[in-house]
């Protein structure tokens, strides 16, 4: 039995590539590497071309900028910022921090669609300064709100109210970002320039 096993082991010969297979392997590997490299260079040249960059810029939704008092529409909602005002909320126990003031933005939202729409001030709006720094919404200023922008707007109805933010007490410009659906990837962001004096 031992002899039979030993003869089987010695009877097997190692298989090597034939000369033709070896030549093909030597020719194909460098050619494959060359083709992959050329494809990468072509892709890089294509993405660096001005025409490709122009197409990519067109695909990115641009933020439209509006002026105070100008009406603009996003989906079925039409927005208009009516007025801005500031207050230090003096006389209340929740006055603004030192060097800060409250900025109130009065706006009207009109539902021009056929279904009711829910509006939330904390997630539907974002105020930033010109450097992109987010400004804090102020719950402390609620006693001075004319009406908060929160609730359901019936189909064909409208809502007028205020947003309140605590900002530095000096002349500056802000951007109010209007985000109709923060959970949607198709959200369109409109930007309204606000000059505080």
mmCIF file of N, CA and C in Angstrom, residues 49-151:
data_model
loop_
_atom_site.group_PDB
_atom_site.id
_atom_site.type_symbol
_atom_site.label_atom_id
_atom_site.label_comp_id
_atom_site.label_asym_id
_atom_site.label_seq_id
_atom_site.Cartn_x
_atom_site.Cartn_y
_atom_site.Cartn_z
ATOM 1 N N UNK A 49 -12.147 69.484 -18.715
ATOM 2 C CA UNK A 49 -12.518 70.348 -19.837
ATOM 3 C C UNK A 49 -13.560 71.370 -19.397
ATOM 4 N N UNK A 50 -13.521 72.581 -19.963
ATOM 5 C CA UNK A 50 -14.493 73.621 -19.595
ATOM 6 C C UNK A 50 -15.931 73.208 -19.891
ATOM 7 N N UNK A 51 -16.137 72.453 -20.964
ATOM 8 C CA UNK A 51 -17.495 72.040 -21.316
ATOM 9 C C UNK A 51 -18.070 71.113 -20.240
ATOM 10 N N UNK A 52 -17.256 70.161 -19.739
ATOM 11 C CA UNK A 52 -17.722 69.244 -18.697
ATOM 12 C C UNK A 52 -18.015 70.012 -17.407
ATOM 13 N N UNK A 53 -17.139 70.946 -17.032
ATOM 14 C CA UNK A 53 -17.351 71.712 -15.810
ATOM 15 C C UNK A 53 -18.602 72.572 -15.921
ATOM 16 N N UNK A 54 -18.879 73.089 -17.110
ATOM 17 C CA UNK A 54 -20.082 73.886 -17.322
ATOM 18 C C UNK A 54 -21.320 73.013 -17.148
ATOM 19 N N UNK A 55 -21.271 71.775 -17.678
ATOM 20 C CA UNK A 55 -22.391 70.853 -17.524
ATOM 21 C C UNK A 55 -22.608 70.510 -16.060
ATOM 22 N N UNK A 56 -21.528 70.253 -15.310
ATOM 23 C CA UNK A 56 -21.652 69.922 -13.892
ATOM 24 C C UNK A 56 -22.232 71.091 -13.108
ATOM 25 N N UNK A 57 -21.818 72.311 -13.417
ATOM 26 C CA UNK A 57 -22.347 73.489 -12.738
ATOM 27 C C UNK A 57 -23.832 73.632 -13.010
ATOM 28 N N UNK A 58 -24.259 73.301 -14.223
ATOM 29 C CA UNK A 58 -25.681 73.403 -14.563
ATOM 30 C C UNK A 58 -26.505 72.389 -13.784
ATOM 31 N N UNK A 59 -25.914 71.233 -13.427
ATOM 32 C CA UNK A 59 -26.643 70.212 -12.688
ATOM 33 C C UNK A 59 -26.824 70.583 -11.220
ATOM 34 N N UNK A 60 -25.919 71.392 -10.654
ATOM 35 C CA UNK A 60 -26.021 71.795 -9.256
ATOM 36 C C UNK A 60 -27.067 72.892 -9.154
ATOM 37 N N UNK A 61 -28.110 72.688 -8.303
ATOM 38 C CA UNK A 61 -29.130 73.728 -8.203
ATOM 39 C C UNK A 61 -28.556 74.994 -7.593
ATOM 40 N N UNK A 62 -28.711 76.101 -8.303
ATOM 41 C CA UNK A 62 -28.195 77.380 -7.824
ATOM 42 C C UNK A 62 -29.213 78.019 -6.885
ATOM 43 N N UNK A 63 -28.721 78.656 -5.830
ATOM 44 C CA UNK A 63 -29.603 79.351 -4.901
ATOM 45 C C UNK A 63 -29.974 80.687 -5.512
ATOM 46 N N UNK A 64 -31.273 80.926 -5.589
ATOM 47 C CA UNK A 64 -31.729 82.196 -6.119
ATOM 48 C C UNK A 64 -31.787 83.200 -4.984
ATOM 49 N N UNK A 65 -31.373 84.430 -5.252
ATOM 50 C CA UNK A 65 -31.371 85.481 -4.228
ATOM 51 C C UNK A 65 -32.512 86.451 -4.501
ATOM 52 N N UNK A 66 -33.185 86.859 -3.444
ATOM 53 C CA UNK A 66 -34.319 87.769 -3.547
ATOM 54 C C UNK A 66 -34.112 88.942 -2.604
ATOM 55 N N UNK A 67 -34.820 90.025 -2.899
ATOM 56 C CA UNK A 67 -34.746 91.223 -2.057
ATOM 57 C C UNK A 67 -35.911 91.241 -1.080
ATOM 58 N N UNK A 68 -35.758 92.018 -0.042
ATOM 59 C CA UNK A 68 -36.811 92.206 0.945
ATOM 60 C C UNK A 68 -38.059 92.761 0.265
ATOM 61 N N UNK A 69 -39.223 92.160 0.510
ATOM 62 C CA UNK A 69 -40.470 92.604 -0.094
ATOM 63 C C UNK A 69 -40.805 91.933 -1.405
ATOM 64 N N UNK A 70 -39.853 91.223 -1.992
ATOM 65 C CA UNK A 70 -40.072 90.550 -3.273
ATOM 66 C C UNK A 70 -40.690 89.166 -3.034
ATOM 67 N N UNK A 71 -41.735 88.829 -3.784
ATOM 68 C CA UNK A 71 -42.390 87.520 -3.658
ATOM 69 C C UNK A 71 -41.614 86.488 -4.471
ATOM 70 N N UNK A 72 -41.509 85.305 -3.940
ATOM 71 C CA UNK A 72 -40.881 84.210 -4.672
ATOM 72 C C UNK A 72 -41.601 82.919 -4.333
ATOM 73 N N UNK A 73 -41.556 81.979 -5.257
ATOM 74 C CA UNK A 73 -42.318 80.750 -5.115
ATOM 75 C C UNK A 73 -41.382 79.551 -5.107
ATOM 76 N N UNK A 74 -41.652 78.636 -4.178
ATOM 77 C CA UNK A 74 -40.951 77.357 -4.150
ATOM 78 C C UNK A 74 -42.018 76.280 -4.057
ATOM 79 N N UNK A 75 -42.124 75.467 -5.084
ATOM 80 C CA UNK A 75 -43.189 74.468 -5.109
ATOM 81 C C UNK A 75 -44.546 75.159 -5.133
ATOM 82 N N UNK A 76 -45.418 74.774 -4.205
ATOM 83 C CA UNK A 76 -46.744 75.379 -4.123
ATOM 84 C C UNK A 76 -46.805 76.535 -3.123
ATOM 85 N N UNK A 77 -45.669 76.870 -2.512
ATOM 86 C CA UNK A 77 -45.663 77.935 -1.522
ATOM 87 C C UNK A 77 -45.065 79.215 -2.093
ATOM 88 N N UNK A 78 -45.749 80.322 -1.872
ATOM 89 C CA UNK A 78 -45.218 81.634 -2.250
ATOM 90 C C UNK A 78 -44.839 82.374 -0.970
ATOM 91 N N UNK A 79 -43.616 82.899 -0.950
ATOM 92 C CA UNK A 79 -43.080 83.584 0.230
ATOM 93 C C UNK A 79 -42.899 85.068 -0.068
ATOM 94 N N UNK A 80 -43.065 85.881 0.965
ATOM 95 C CA UNK A 80 -42.733 87.305 0.860
ATOM 96 C C UNK A 80 -42.288 87.773 2.240
ATOM 97 N N UNK A 81 -41.089 88.366 2.301
ATOM 98 C CA UNK A 81 -40.637 88.953 3.564
ATOM 99 C C UNK A 81 -41.132 90.385 3.583
ATOM 100 N N UNK A 82 -42.023 90.673 4.527
ATOM 101 C CA UNK A 82 -42.681 91.969 4.596
ATOM 102 C C UNK A 82 -41.840 93.026 5.283
ATOM 103 N N UNK A 83 -41.166 92.638 6.365
ATOM 104 C CA UNK A 83 -40.509 93.643 7.188
ATOM 105 C C UNK A 83 -39.501 92.957 8.106
ATOM 106 N N UNK A 84 -38.551 93.751 8.597
ATOM 107 C CA UNK A 84 -37.666 93.279 9.661
ATOM 108 C C UNK A 84 -37.651 94.332 10.759
ATOM 109 N N UNK A 85 -37.419 93.898 11.973
ATOM 110 C CA UNK A 85 -37.296 94.827 13.098
ATOM 111 C C UNK A 85 -36.347 94.216 14.113
ATOM 112 N N UNK A 86 -35.819 95.059 14.958
ATOM 113 C CA UNK A 86 -34.929 94.597 16.015
ATOM 114 C C UNK A 86 -35.480 95.044 17.363
ATOM 115 N N UNK A 87 -35.085 94.328 18.401
ATOM 116 C CA UNK A 87 -35.500 94.665 19.756
ATOM 117 C C UNK A 87 -34.546 93.993 20.727
ATOM 118 N N UNK A 88 -34.252 94.680 21.834
ATOM 119 C CA UNK A 88 -33.435 94.035 22.871
ATOM 120 C C UNK A 88 -34.343 93.381 23.916
ATOM 121 N N UNK A 89 -35.654 93.440 23.705
ATOM 122 C CA UNK A 89 -36.657 92.848 24.584
ATOM 123 C C UNK A 89 -36.485 93.351 26.011
ATOM 124 N N UNK A 90 -36.184 94.626 26.156
ATOM 125 C CA UNK A 90 -36.025 95.171 27.506
ATOM 126 C C UNK A 90 -37.367 95.128 28.223
ATOM 127 N N UNK A 91 -37.313 94.926 29.525
ATOM 128 C CA UNK A 91 -38.525 94.797 30.310
ATOM 129 C C UNK A 91 -38.906 93.348 30.539
ATOM 130 N N UNK A 92 -38.249 92.427 29.850
ATOM 131 C CA UNK A 92 -38.499 91.008 30.059
ATOM 132 C C UNK A 92 -37.296 90.409 30.760
ATOM 133 N N UNK A 93 -37.524 89.309 31.450
ATOM 134 C CA UNK A 93 -36.406 88.666 32.149
ATOM 135 C C UNK A 93 -35.512 87.881 31.198
ATOM 136 N N UNK A 94 -35.885 87.834 29.939
ATOM 137 C CA UNK A 94 -35.093 87.083 28.957
ATOM 138 C C UNK A 94 -34.520 88.023 27.911
ATOM 139 N N UNK A 95 -33.848 89.044 28.333
ATOM 140 C CA UNK A 95 -33.292 89.992 27.368
ATOM 141 C C UNK A 95 -32.087 89.378 26.656
ATOM 142 N N UNK A 96 -31.729 89.996 25.540
ATOM 143 C CA UNK A 96 -30.613 89.481 24.728
ATOM 144 C C UNK A 96 -29.304 89.620 25.496
ATOM 145 N N UNK A 97 -28.359 88.769 25.152
ATOM 146 C CA UNK A 97 -27.038 88.852 25.773
ATOM 147 C C UNK A 97 -26.376 90.172 25.415
ATOM 148 N N UNK A 98 -25.354 90.516 26.175
ATOM 149 C CA UNK A 98 -24.638 91.773 25.937
ATOM 150 C C UNK A 98 -24.102 91.816 24.516
ATOM 151 N N UNK A 99 -24.220 92.966 23.860
ATOM 152 C CA UNK A 99 -23.807 93.195 22.468
ATOM 153 C C UNK A 99 -24.686 92.471 21.456
ATOM 154 N N UNK A 100 -25.785 91.875 21.903
ATOM 155 C CA UNK A 100 -26.698 91.191 20.991
ATOM 156 C C UNK A 100 -28.049 91.892 20.967
ATOM 157 N N UNK A 101 -28.798 91.608 19.931
ATOM 158 C CA UNK A 101 -30.175 92.087 19.833
ATOM 159 C C UNK A 101 -30.999 90.998 19.170
ATOM 160 N N UNK A 102 -32.295 91.132 19.235
ATOM 161 C CA UNK A 102 -33.173 90.193 18.559
ATOM 162 C C UNK A 102 -33.556 90.767 17.196
ATOM 163 N N UNK A 103 -33.478 89.934 16.189
ATOM 164 C CA UNK A 103 -33.876 90.301 14.836
ATOM 165 C C UNK A 103 -35.155 89.531 14.518
ATOM 166 N N UNK A 104 -36.229 90.268 14.210
ATOM 167 C CA UNK A 104 -37.507 89.658 13.880
ATOM 168 C C UNK A 104 -37.775 89.848 12.388
ATOM 169 N N UNK A 105 -38.110 88.753 11.731
ATOM 170 C CA UNK A 105 -38.383 88.770 10.294
ATOM 171 C C UNK A 105 -39.858 88.450 10.098
ATOM 172 N N UNK A 106 -40.596 89.407 9.571
ATOM 173 C CA UNK A 106 -42.030 89.227 9.338
ATOM 174 C C UNK A 106 -42.226 88.739 7.912
ATOM 175 N N UNK A 107 -42.907 87.613 7.739
ATOM 176 C CA UNK A 107 -43.121 87.104 6.398
ATOM 177 C C UNK A 107 -44.512 86.516 6.233
ATOM 178 N N UNK A 108 -44.922 86.439 4.987
ATOM 179 C CA UNK A 108 -46.200 85.847 4.617
ATOM 180 C C UNK A 108 -45.936 84.663 3.708
ATOM 181 N N UNK A 109 -46.597 83.550 4.015
ATOM 182 C CA UNK A 109 -46.483 82.346 3.191
ATOM 183 C C UNK A 109 -47.879 82.021 2.682
ATOM 184 N N UNK A 110 -48.001 81.854 1.380
ATOM 185 C CA UNK A 110 -49.291 81.537 0.766
ATOM 186 C C UNK A 110 -49.223 80.158 0.129
ATOM 187 N N UNK A 111 -50.178 79.306 0.473
ATOM 188 C CA UNK A 111 -50.254 77.959 -0.086
ATOM 189 C C UNK A 111 -51.090 78.011 -1.360
ATOM 190 N N UNK A 112 -50.443 77.888 -2.508
ATOM 191 C CA UNK A 112 -51.144 77.947 -3.793
ATOM 192 C C UNK A 112 -51.452 76.560 -4.349
ATOM 193 N N UNK A 113 -51.241 75.538 -3.510
ATOM 194 C CA UNK A 113 -51.513 74.165 -3.936
ATOM 195 C C UNK A 113 -52.906 73.721 -3.531
ATOM 196 N N UNK A 114 -53.193 72.448 -3.772
ATOM 197 C CA UNK A 114 -54.517 71.894 -3.477
ATOM 198 C C UNK A 114 -54.535 71.055 -2.208
ATOM 199 N N UNK A 115 -53.384 70.960 -1.512
ATOM 200 C CA UNK A 115 -53.328 70.200 -0.254
ATOM 201 C C UNK A 115 -52.771 71.086 0.858
ATOM 202 N N UNK A 116 -53.108 70.745 2.097
ATOM 203 C CA UNK A 116 -52.590 71.477 3.249
ATOM 204 C C UNK A 116 -51.098 71.216 3.386
ATOM 205 N N UNK A 117 -50.362 72.240 3.869
ATOM 206 C CA UNK A 117 -48.913 72.115 4.024
ATOM 207 C C UNK A 117 -48.522 72.548 5.435
ATOM 208 N N UNK A 118 -47.661 71.742 6.051
ATOM 209 C CA UNK A 118 -47.163 72.020 7.391
ATOM 210 C C UNK A 118 -45.906 72.881 7.292
ATOM 211 N N UNK A 119 -45.829 73.933 8.100
ATOM 212 C CA UNK A 119 -44.668 74.821 8.102
ATOM 213 C C UNK A 119 -44.102 74.878 9.516
ATOM 214 N N UNK A 120 -42.784 74.707 9.636
ATOM 215 C CA UNK A 120 -42.103 74.761 10.938
ATOM 216 C C UNK A 120 -40.942 75.733 10.845
ATOM 217 N N UNK A 121 -40.940 76.726 11.727
ATOM 218 C CA UNK A 121 -39.919 77.767 11.667
ATOM 219 C C UNK A 121 -38.527 77.246 11.997
ATOM 220 N N UNK A 122 -38.432 76.271 12.881
ATOM 221 C CA UNK A 122 -37.113 75.793 13.321
ATOM 222 C C UNK A 122 -36.385 74.990 12.244
ATOM 223 N N UNK A 123 -37.127 74.309 11.365
ATOM 224 C CA UNK A 123 -36.460 73.490 10.352
ATOM 225 C C UNK A 123 -36.644 74.017 8.939
ATOM 226 N N UNK A 124 -37.574 74.932 8.734
ATOM 227 C CA UNK A 124 -37.834 75.435 7.388
ATOM 228 C C UNK A 124 -37.067 76.689 7.030
ATOM 229 N N UNK A 125 -36.364 77.278 8.027
ATOM 230 C CA UNK A 125 -35.639 78.530 7.797
ATOM 231 C C UNK A 125 -34.306 78.489 8.524
ATOM 232 N N UNK A 126 -33.306 79.111 7.903
ATOM 233 C CA UNK A 126 -31.984 79.192 8.529
ATOM 234 C C UNK A 126 -31.408 80.564 8.210
ATOM 235 N N UNK A 127 -30.953 81.263 9.244
ATOM 236 C CA UNK A 127 -30.356 82.589 9.063
ATOM 237 C C UNK A 127 -28.847 82.475 9.206
ATOM 238 N N UNK A 128 -28.114 83.015 8.220
ATOM 239 C CA UNK A 128 -26.649 83.009 8.278
ATOM 240 C C UNK A 128 -26.138 84.412 7.997
ATOM 241 N N UNK A 129 -24.942 84.701 8.512
ATOM 242 C CA UNK A 129 -24.322 85.975 8.140
ATOM 243 C C UNK A 129 -23.640 85.799 6.787
ATOM 244 N N UNK A 130 -22.993 86.836 6.300
ATOM 245 C CA UNK A 130 -22.388 86.762 4.960
ATOM 246 C C UNK A 130 -21.230 85.773 4.882
ATOM 247 N N UNK A 131 -20.694 85.378 6.050
ATOM 248 C CA UNK A 131 -19.596 84.412 6.071
ATOM 249 C C UNK A 131 -20.119 82.985 6.219
ATOM 250 N N UNK A 132 -21.456 82.833 6.256
ATOM 251 C CA UNK A 132 -22.052 81.507 6.357
ATOM 252 C C UNK A 132 -22.253 81.015 7.773
ATOM 253 N N UNK A 133 -21.952 81.855 8.776
ATOM 254 C CA UNK A 133 -22.120 81.431 10.164
ATOM 255 C C UNK A 133 -23.601 81.436 10.522
ATOM 256 N N UNK A 134 -24.083 80.304 11.045
ATOM 257 C CA UNK A 134 -25.498 80.166 11.388
ATOM 258 C C UNK A 134 -25.822 81.013 12.617
ATOM 259 N N UNK A 135 -26.951 81.717 12.558
ATOM 260 C CA UNK A 135 -27.448 82.516 13.676
ATOM 261 C C UNK A 135 -28.496 81.694 14.426
ATOM 262 N N UNK A 136 -28.534 81.866 15.735
ATOM 263 C CA UNK A 136 -29.428 81.057 16.556
ATOM 264 C C UNK A 136 -30.853 81.581 16.546
ATOM 265 N N UNK A 137 -31.813 80.653 16.371
ATOM 266 C CA UNK A 137 -33.213 81.017 16.570
ATOM 267 C C UNK A 137 -33.377 81.328 18.049
ATOM 268 N N UNK A 138 -34.255 82.264 18.371
ATOM 269 C CA UNK A 138 -34.390 82.684 19.756
ATOM 270 C C UNK A 138 -35.769 82.362 20.305
ATOM 271 N N UNK A 139 -35.799 81.422 21.214
ATOM 272 C CA UNK A 139 -37.038 81.099 21.922
ATOM 273 C C UNK A 139 -37.282 82.151 22.996
ATOM 274 N N UNK A 140 -36.201 82.764 23.490
ATOM 275 C CA UNK A 140 -36.324 83.764 24.555
ATOM 276 C C UNK A 140 -37.126 84.979 24.111
ATOM 277 N N UNK A 141 -37.190 85.246 22.825
ATOM 278 C CA UNK A 141 -37.886 86.439 22.330
ATOM 279 C C UNK A 141 -39.349 86.180 22.002
ATOM 280 N N UNK A 142 -39.839 84.985 22.314
ATOM 281 C CA UNK A 142 -41.228 84.635 21.987
ATOM 282 C C UNK A 142 -42.243 85.641 22.527
ATOM 283 N N UNK A 143 -42.047 86.215 23.738
ATOM 284 C CA UNK A 143 -43.049 87.176 24.209
ATOM 285 C C UNK A 143 -43.236 88.379 23.284
ATOM 286 N N UNK A 144 -42.276 88.671 22.435
ATOM 287 C CA UNK A 144 -42.360 89.845 21.570
ATOM 288 C C UNK A 144 -42.782 89.473 20.144
ATOM 289 N N UNK A 145 -42.857 88.170 19.837
ATOM 290 C CA UNK A 145 -43.309 87.737 18.514
ATOM 291 C C UNK A 145 -44.708 88.268 18.251
ATOM 292 N N UNK A 146 -44.943 88.700 17.018
ATOM 293 C CA UNK A 146 -46.312 89.043 16.628
ATOM 294 C C UNK A 146 -47.094 87.747 16.430
ATOM 295 N N UNK A 147 -46.554 86.813 15.732
ATOM 296 C CA UNK A 147 -47.074 85.446 15.568
ATOM 297 C C UNK A 147 -45.912 84.611 15.083
ATOM 298 N N UNK A 148 -45.792 83.406 15.604
ATOM 299 C CA UNK A 148 -44.727 82.520 15.133
ATOM 300 C C UNK A 148 -45.166 81.853 13.830
ATOM 301 N N UNK A 149 -44.192 81.593 12.965
ATOM 302 C CA UNK A 149 -44.472 80.877 11.709
ATOM 303 C C UNK A 149 -44.392 79.386 12.019
ATOM 304 N N UNK A 150 -45.496 78.846 12.467
ATOM 305 C CA UNK A 150 -45.602 77.420 12.775
ATOM 306 C C UNK A 150 -47.051 77.012 12.596
ATOM 307 N N UNK A 151 -47.271 75.874 11.965
ATOM 308 C CA UNK A 151 -48.625 75.370 11.828
ATOM 309 C C UNK A 151 -48.925 74.881 10.426
#
